[in-house]
XYZ file of C-alpha atoms in Angstrom:
75
model
C 20.171 -1.972 -8.350
C 17.793 -1.042 -5.338
C 14.243 -0.963 -5.850
C 13.975 2.233 -3.647
C 15.345 4.626 -6.276
C 14.562 7.347 -8.572
C 12.501 5.970 -10.918
C 9.545 4.208 -8.333
C 9.637 7.164 -6.321
C 8.716 9.266 -9.116
C 5.594 6.910 -10.284
C 4.221 6.778 -6.622
C 4.546 10.180 -7.484
C 2.487 10.230 -10.622
C 0.217 7.854 -8.473
C -0.440 10.014 -5.726
C -0.866 13.130 -9.160
C -3.388 10.422 -11.093
C -5.289 10.676 -7.211
C -5.552 14.025 -7.108
C -7.146 14.387 -10.574
C -9.577 11.847 -10.033
C -10.174 13.790 -7.611
C -10.602 16.525 -9.177
C -12.808 14.351 -11.593
C -15.413 13.247 -8.996
C -16.067 16.549 -7.477
C -16.894 17.986 -10.734
C -19.285 15.629 -11.895
C -20.570 15.820 -8.158
C -19.657 11.775 -7.779
C -21.092 10.338 -4.448
C -18.941 8.750 -2.441
C -20.091 5.002 -3.506
C -19.572 6.007 -7.627
C -15.592 7.658 -6.106
C -15.266 4.264 -4.076
C -16.519 1.543 -6.943
C -13.991 3.617 -9.309
C -11.211 3.057 -6.368
C -11.968 -0.648 -5.383
C -8.698 -2.434 -8.161
C -6.370 0.429 -6.993
C -7.137 -0.199 -2.837
C -7.552 -3.940 -3.143
C -4.417 -3.908 -4.930
C -2.544 -2.675 -2.276
C -4.284 -4.057 0.638
C -2.723 -7.454 -0.769
C 0.738 -5.578 -1.237
C 0.393 -4.367 2.458
C -1.048 -8.310 3.320
C 2.274 -9.437 1.827
C 4.524 -7.413 3.570
C 2.224 -7.690 6.820
C 3.114 -11.492 6.275
C 7.070 -11.334 5.127
C 7.456 -8.588 8.915
C 5.374 -10.984 10.864
C 7.933 -14.229 9.832
C 10.238 -12.271 10.791
C 9.825 -11.091 13.669
C 9.131 -14.695 14.946
C 12.289 -16.086 13.939
C 13.823 -12.937 15.542
C 12.224 -14.439 19.185
C 12.874 -17.600 18.998
C 16.530 -16.636 17.998
C 16.869 -15.108 20.725
C 15.435 -17.284 23.295
C 12.101 -15.856 23.885
C 9.779 -18.886 22.990
C 7.255 -17.121 25.394
C 6.117 -14.425 22.978
C 6.918 -16.105 19.716
């Protein structure tokens, strides 16, 4: 089963909807920017870790492709 499927896309949509609810709650409760950041920190850190993994994979793939094509100056 492919990762990019309706189930996972639906999960992402739910995350976005939840973020909107948190933003609405922050506004209603007059949360400070620091309070909002503290609440969202675990999510932001998890997303950053995932992005870092993807960047490493892409960097390795690019390195191998450049090496394969003989473009050692950029590898």
